[in-house]
Coordinates of C-alpha atoms in Angstrom, one line a residue:
X500 CA -4.0 -21.4 6.0
X501 CA -5.2 -18.7 3.5
X502 CA -5.3 -21.3 0.8
X503 CA -7.2 -23.9 2.6
X504 CA -10.6 -22.8 1.4
X505 CA -9.2 -22.4 -2.2
X506 CA -8.0 -26.0 -2.3
X507 CA -11.3 -27.1 -0.8
X508 CA -13.1 -25.2 -3.6
X509 CA -11.4 -27.5 -6.2
X510 CA -13.9 -30.2 -5.1
X511 CA -16.6 -28.1 -6.8
X512 CA -14.9 -28.4 -10.1
X513 CA -15.8 -31.2 -12.5
X514 CA -12.3 -32.6 -12.5
X515 CA -10.1 -35.4 -11.2
X516 CA -6.7 -35.7 -9.5
X517 CA -4.7 -34.8 -12.6
X518 CA -6.5 -31.4 -13.0
X519 CA -6.1 -30.7 -9.3
X520 CA -2.3 -31.4 -9.6
X521 CA -2.0 -29.0 -12.4
X522 CA -3.8 -26.3 -10.5
X523 CA -1.7 -26.9 -7.4
X524 CA 1.5 -26.2 -9.4
X525 CA 0.1 -23.3 -11.5
X526 CA -1.9 -21.4 -8.9
X527 CA -1.3 -22.5 -5.3
X528 CA 2.5 -22.9 -5.5
X529 CA 3.2 -19.4 -6.9
X530 CA 0.6 -17.8 -4.5
X531 CA 2.1 -19.6 -1.5
X532 CA 5.5 -18.5 -2.7
X533 CA 4.7 -14.7 -2.6
X534 CA 2.6 -14.9 0.6
X535 CA 5.3 -16.7 2.5
X536 CA 7.9 -14.0 1.9
X537 CA 8.6 -11.5 4.6
X538 CA 6.3 -8.4 4.6
X539 CA 5.3 -5.7 7.0
X540 CA 1.6 -6.6 7.1
X541 CA 0.8 -2.9 8.0
X542 CA -2.4 -2.9 6.1
X543 CA -3.9 -6.0 7.6
X544 CA -3.2 -4.7 11.2
X545 CA -5.1 -1.5 10.4
X546 CA -8.4 -3.5 10.3
X547 CA -8.2 -3.9 14.1
X548 CA -7.5 -0.2 14.5
X549 CA -10.6 0.6 12.5
X550 CA -12.6 -1.6 14.8
X551 CA -11.3 0.1 17.9
X552 CA -12.2 3.5 16.6
X553 CA -15.6 2.5 15.3
X554 CA -17.6 3.9 18.3
X555 CA -17.3 6.5 21.0
X556 CA -14.9 4.4 23.0
X557 CA -12.7 1.4 22.5
X558 CA -14.3 -2.0 22.6
X559 CA -12.5 -5.3 22.2
X560 CA -13.9 -7.6 19.5
X561 CA -15.9 -10.7 20.3
X562 CA -14.6 -14.0 19.1
X563 CA -16.8 -13.8 16.0
X564 CA -15.8 -10.2 15.3
X565 CA -12.1 -11.2 15.6
X566 CA -12.6 -13.9 13.0
X567 CA -14.2 -11.3 10.8
X568 CA -11.3 -8.9 11.3
X569 CA -8.8 -11.6 10.5
X570 CA -10.6 -12.4 7.3
X571 CA -10.7 -8.7 6.3
X572 CA -6.9 -8.6 7.0
X573 CA -6.5 -11.6 4.8
X574 CA -8.5 -9.9 2.1
X575 CA -6.3 -6.8 2.2
X576 CA -3.1 -8.8 2.1
X577 CA -4.3 -10.9 -0.9
X578 CA -5.3 -7.7 -2.8
X579 CA -2.0 -6.2 -2.0
X580 CA 0.0 -9.2 -3.0
X581 CA -1.9 -9.6 -6.2
X582 CA -1.3 -6.0 -7.1
X583 CA 2.5 -6.4 -6.4
X584 CA 2.6 -9.4 -8.8
X585 CA 0.9 -7.4 -11.6
X586 CA 3.0 -4.3 -10.8
X587 CA 6.2 -6.2 -11.1
X588 CA 5.2 -7.4 -14.5
X589 CA 4.3 -3.8 -15.7
X590 CA 7.5 -2.4 -14.2
X591 CA 9.7 -5.3 -15.4
X592 CA 10.9 -5.7 -11.8
X593 CA 13.4 -8.4 -10.9
X594 CA 12.9 -8.8 -7.2
X595 CA 9.9 -8.8 -4.8
X596 CA 10.0 -9.3 -1.0
X597 CA 13.5 -10.7 -1.1
X598 CA 13.0 -13.2 -3.9
X599 CA 12.7 -13.3 -7.7
X600 CA 9.5 -11.6 -9.0
X601 CA 6.9 -14.2 -9.8
X602 CA 7.0 -13.5 -13.6
X603 CA 10.7 -14.4 -13.6
X604 CA 10.3 -17.5 -11.5
X605 CA 7.1 -18.9 -13.1
X606 CA 6.8 -17.1 -16.4
X607 CA 4.7 -14.0 -17.3
X608 CA 1.5 -15.7 -18.3
X609 CA 1.2 -17.8 -15.1
X610 CA 2.3 -14.9 -12.8
X611 CA -0.3 -12.6 -14.4
X612 CA -3.0 -15.2 -13.9
X613 CA -2.0 -15.7 -10.3
X614 CA -2.0 -11.9 -9.6
X615 CA -5.5 -11.5 -11.0
X616 CA -6.7 -14.7 -9.2
X617 CA -5.7 -13.2 -5.9
X618 CA -8.0 -10.3 -6.5
X619 CA -11.0 -12.6 -6.8
X620 CA -10.0 -15.1 -4.2
X621 CA -9.5 -12.3 -1.6
X622 CA -13.3 -12.5 -0.8
X623 CA -13.3 -16.3 -0.1
X624 CA -12.3 -16.0 3.7
X625 CA -15.3 -13.7 4.2
X626 CA -17.7 -16.2 2.7
X627 CA -16.8 -18.7 5.5
X628 CA -18.0 -16.2 8.2
X629 CA -21.6 -15.8 7.1
X630 CA -21.5 -12.1 7.9
X631 CA -24.8 -10.1 8.0
X632 CA -25.9 -9.2 4.5
X633 CA -25.5 -5.4 5.2
X634 CA -22.0 -5.9 6.4
X635 CA -21.1 -8.1 3.5
X636 CA -22.5 -5.6 1.0
X637 CA -20.6 -2.8 2.6
X638 CA -17.4 -4.8 2.4
X639 CA -17.9 -5.6 -1.2
X640 CA -18.8 -2.0 -2.1
X641 CA -15.8 -0.5 -0.3
X642 CA -13.4 -3.1 -1.8
X643 CA -14.8 -2.6 -5.4
X644 CA -14.3 1.2 -5.1
X645 CA -10.8 0.7 -3.8
X646 CA -9.8 -1.7 -6.7
X647 CA -11.0 1.0 -9.1
X648 CA -9.0 3.7 -7.4
X649 CA -5.9 1.5 -7.4
X650 CA -6.1 0.8 -11.1
X651 CA -6.6 4.5 -11.9
X652 CA -3.5 5.1 -9.9
X653 CA -1.6 2.5 -11.8
X654 CA -2.8 4.0 -15.0
X655 CA -1.3 7.3 -14.0
X656 CA 2.0 5.6 -13.2
X657 CA 2.2 3.7 -16.5
X658 CA 1.1 6.5 -18.8
X659 CA 3.1 9.4 -17.3
X660 CA 6.6 10.5 -17.8
X661 CA 6.8 12.7 -14.8
X662 CA 9.9 14.6 -15.9
X663 CA 8.0 16.0 -18.9
X664 CA 5.5 17.8 -16.8
X665 CA 5.5 21.3 -15.4
X666 CA 5.7 21.8 -11.6
X667 CA 2.0 22.2 -11.1
X668 CA 1.3 19.1 -13.1
X669 CA 4.0 17.2 -11.3
X670 CA 2.5 18.0 -7.9
X671 CA -1.1 17.1 -9.1
X672 CA -0.1 13.8 -10.7
X673 CA 2.3 12.7 -8.0
X674 CA -0.1 13.2 -5.1
X675 CA -2.9 11.6 -7.0
X676 CA -0.7 8.6 -7.6
X677 CA 0.2 8.4 -3.9
X678 CA -3.5 8.6 -2.9
X679 CA -4.9 6.2 -5.4
X680 CA -2.2 3.5 -5.3
X681 CA -1.2 3.4 -1.7
X682 CA -3.7 5.6 0.3
X683 CA -6.8 3.8 -1.1
X684 CA -5.8 0.4 0.2
X685 CA -4.8 1.7 3.6
X686 CA -8.2 3.5 3.8
X687 CA -9.9 0.2 2.9
X688 CA -8.1 -1.6 5.7
X689 CA -9.3 0.8 8.3
X690 CA -12.8 1.1 6.9
X691 CA -13.3 -2.7 6.8
X692 CA -12.5 -2.8 10.5
X693 CA -15.0 0.0 11.1
X694 CA -17.6 -1.9 9.2
X695 CA -17.1 -5.0 11.3
X696 CA -17.4 -2.8 14.4
X697 CA -20.7 -1.4 13.2
X698 CA -19.5 2.2 12.8
X699 CA -21.9 4.8 11.5
X700 CA -21.6 6.2 7.9
X701 CA -20.0 9.4 9.2
X702 CA -17.5 7.5 11.4
X703 CA -16.6 5.3 8.5
X704 CA -16.0 8.4 6.3
X705 CA -13.8 9.9 9.0
X706 CA -11.7 6.8 9.3
X707 CA -11.5 6.3 5.6
X708 CA -10.1 9.8 5.2
X709 CA -7.6 9.1 7.9
X710 CA -6.5 5.8 6.2
X711 CA -6.1 7.6 2.9
X712 CA -3.8 10.2 4.5
X713 CA -1.9 7.5 6.4
X714 CA -1.3 5.6 3.2
X715 CA 0.1 8.7 1.5
X716 CA 2.4 9.1 4.5
X717 CA 3.6 5.6 4.2
X718 CA 4.4 6.0 0.6
X719 CA 6.3 9.2 1.3
X720 CA 8.6 7.3 3.6
X721 CA 8.9 4.5 1.1
X722 CA 9.9 6.8 -1.7
X723 CA 12.5 8.4 0.6
X724 CA 13.9 5.0 1.3
X725 CA 14.3 4.4 -2.4
X726 CA 16.3 7.6 -2.7
X727 CA 19.6 6.5 -1.1
X728 CA 22.3 5.9 -3.8
X729 CA 24.8 4.9 -1.1
X730 CA 22.5 2.0 0.0
X731 CA 21.5 0.3 -3.2
X732 CA 18.7 -2.3 -3.1
X733 CA 17.3 -4.7 -5.8
X734 CA 14.5 -2.1 -6.5
X735 CA 16.9 0.8 -6.1
X736 CA 15.8 4.0 -7.9
X737 CA 13.3 2.0 -10.0
X738 CA 10.6 4.8 -10.0
X739 CA 13.2 7.4 -11.0
X740 CA 14.6 5.2 -13.8
X741 CA 11.1 4.6 -15.1
X742 CA 10.2 8.3 -14.7
X743 CA 7.2 7.4 -12.5
X744 CA 5.3 9.8 -10.1
X745 CA 6.6 9.7 -6.5
X746 CA 7.0 11.9 -3.5
X747 CA 10.5 13.1 -4.5
X748 CA 8.9 14.7 -7.6
X749 CA 6.1 16.2 -5.5
X750 CA 8.6 17.6 -3.0
X751 CA 10.7 19.2 -5.7
X752 CA 7.6 20.6 -7.4
X753 CA 6.9 22.7 -4.3
X754 CA 7.3 26.4 -4.9
X755 CA 10.4 26.8 -2.6
X756 CA 12.1 23.8 -4.3
X757 CA 11.3 24.3 -8.0
X758 CA 14.7 25.8 -8.8
X759 CA 16.2 22.4 -8.1
X760 CA 14.1 20.6 -10.7
X761 CA 16.4 21.1 -13.7
X762 CA 19.5 19.8 -11.8
X763 CA 17.5 16.8 -10.6
X764 CA 16.2 16.0 -14.1
X765 CA 19.8 16.2 -15.4
X766 CA 20.9 13.8 -12.6
X767 CA 18.3 11.1 -13.4
X768 CA 19.1 11.3 -17.1
X769 CA 22.5 9.7 -16.2
X770 CA 21.0 6.7 -14.4
X771 CA 22.1 4.0 -13.8
X772 CA 25.2 6.0 -13.2
X773 CA 24.4 7.5 -9.7
X774 CA 27.3 9.9 -9.5
X775 CA 25.3 13.1 -10.3
X776 CA 22.2 12.0 -8.4
X777 CA 24.3 11.2 -5.3
X778 CA 25.9 14.6 -5.4
X779 CA 22.5 16.3 -5.9
X780 CA 20.9 14.5 -2.9
X781 CA 23.8 15.2 -0.5
X782 CA 24.5 18.8 -1.5
X783 CA 20.9 19.7 -1.0
X784 CA 20.4 17.6 2.1
X785 CA 17.3 16.2 0.2
X786 CA 16.7 13.0 2.1
X787 CA 16.6 14.7 5.5
X788 CA 14.4 17.6 4.3
X789 CA 11.9 15.1 2.8
X790 CA 12.0 13.0 5.9
X791 CA 11.3 16.0 8.2
X792 CA 8.4 17.1 6.1
X793 CA 7.0 13.6 6.0
X794 CA 7.2 13.2 9.8
X795 CA 5.5 16.5 10.3
X796 CA 2.8 15.4 7.9
X797 CA 2.3 12.2 9.9
X798 CA 2.0 14.1 13.2
X799 CA -0.6 16.4 11.6
X800 CA -2.6 13.4 10.4
X801 CA -2.7 12.0 13.9
X802 CA -3.8 15.3 15.4
X803 CA -6.5 15.7 12.8
X804 CA -7.9 12.2 13.7
X805 CA -8.0 13.1 17.4
X806 CA -9.9 16.3 16.6
X807 CA -12.3 14.5 14.2
X808 CA -13.3 11.7 16.6
X809 CA -13.2 13.8 19.8
X810 CA -12.5 12.5 23.3
X811 CA -9.1 11.0 22.3
X812 CA -8.5 10.0 25.9
X813 CA -11.1 7.2 25.4
X814 CA -8.8 5.6 22.8
X815 CA -5.5 5.1 24.5
X816 CA -4.6 1.8 22.8
X817 CA -5.7 3.2 19.4
X818 CA -3.5 6.3 19.4
X819 CA -0.6 4.5 20.9
X820 CA -0.9 2.0 18.0
X821 CA -1.1 4.9 15.5
X822 CA 2.0 6.6 16.9
X823 CA 4.0 3.4 17.0
X824 CA 2.9 2.6 13.5
X825 CA 4.1 6.0 12.3
X826 CA 7.5 5.5 14.0
X827 CA 7.8 2.1 12.5
X828 CA 7.0 3.3 9.1
X829 CA 9.2 6.4 9.4
X830 CA 12.3 4.5 10.6
X831 CA 11.8 1.4 8.3
X832 CA 13.0 3.5 5.4

């Protein structure tokens, strides 16, 4: 369904059936491949939450607003999927969403083109809705700012060997990476819902900040999930092997944990042999300590949102959704 408009757009090209056949194989087949694989769709669902929180009490969307929310959710998923394709190329990853990374299945040049194509095509579903010009402009501005943030975050990841930094630098770079790469897209998801709901500028800012913190929280749990030597996955310990910023580095850079950094650095130097890392994690109860801190962080984020919007009792569905989302994220890893 997401690609219907894209295939329709081929009619605008000065081409015949042969060209369309080539584009079908080189663009639409790889895109459909990555989009059809299992995913959590957390970000797309946050657009509805942003809509519910847009005013002083919950309001269900009209049919037209629901169409707009669906389109915004599709925009988010396309941006996310495109970023994953490019990220896998940059990380030389082998697996994505339970299947071969696209650059291994279709070749690097085609995969790179497909990843970038999804960034641009992401806006196509919105064009079919004929949104008011002020809403469309707000969506474009928010999305453009998010794309910039995400690429700054990726630059941090690609250009930093986190094990060569001092604790203060580790903390600064790791949290910036969490915010720019994951937090920014979550913030966009909620803000787009708020835009469709007609939220004020102040309300949008509040919800954007909440989405940013929620995204950081999600990435914390994701990083914890990748720190389980006894449960190896296809992307197991990838960030550690590549010496990329992550929550585990930020956690160990905290003042009370800094004495553990030398032992941790020594353990990852032996990867892919996990013997030392496994001993380090279990002897320091690292996974559980990180999980506890992440869960407390999530509860704090939720309470901050209640305080910021006031009259939380008027948003029963919203906060029930937030709490369940937090539980789902926390226990998924």
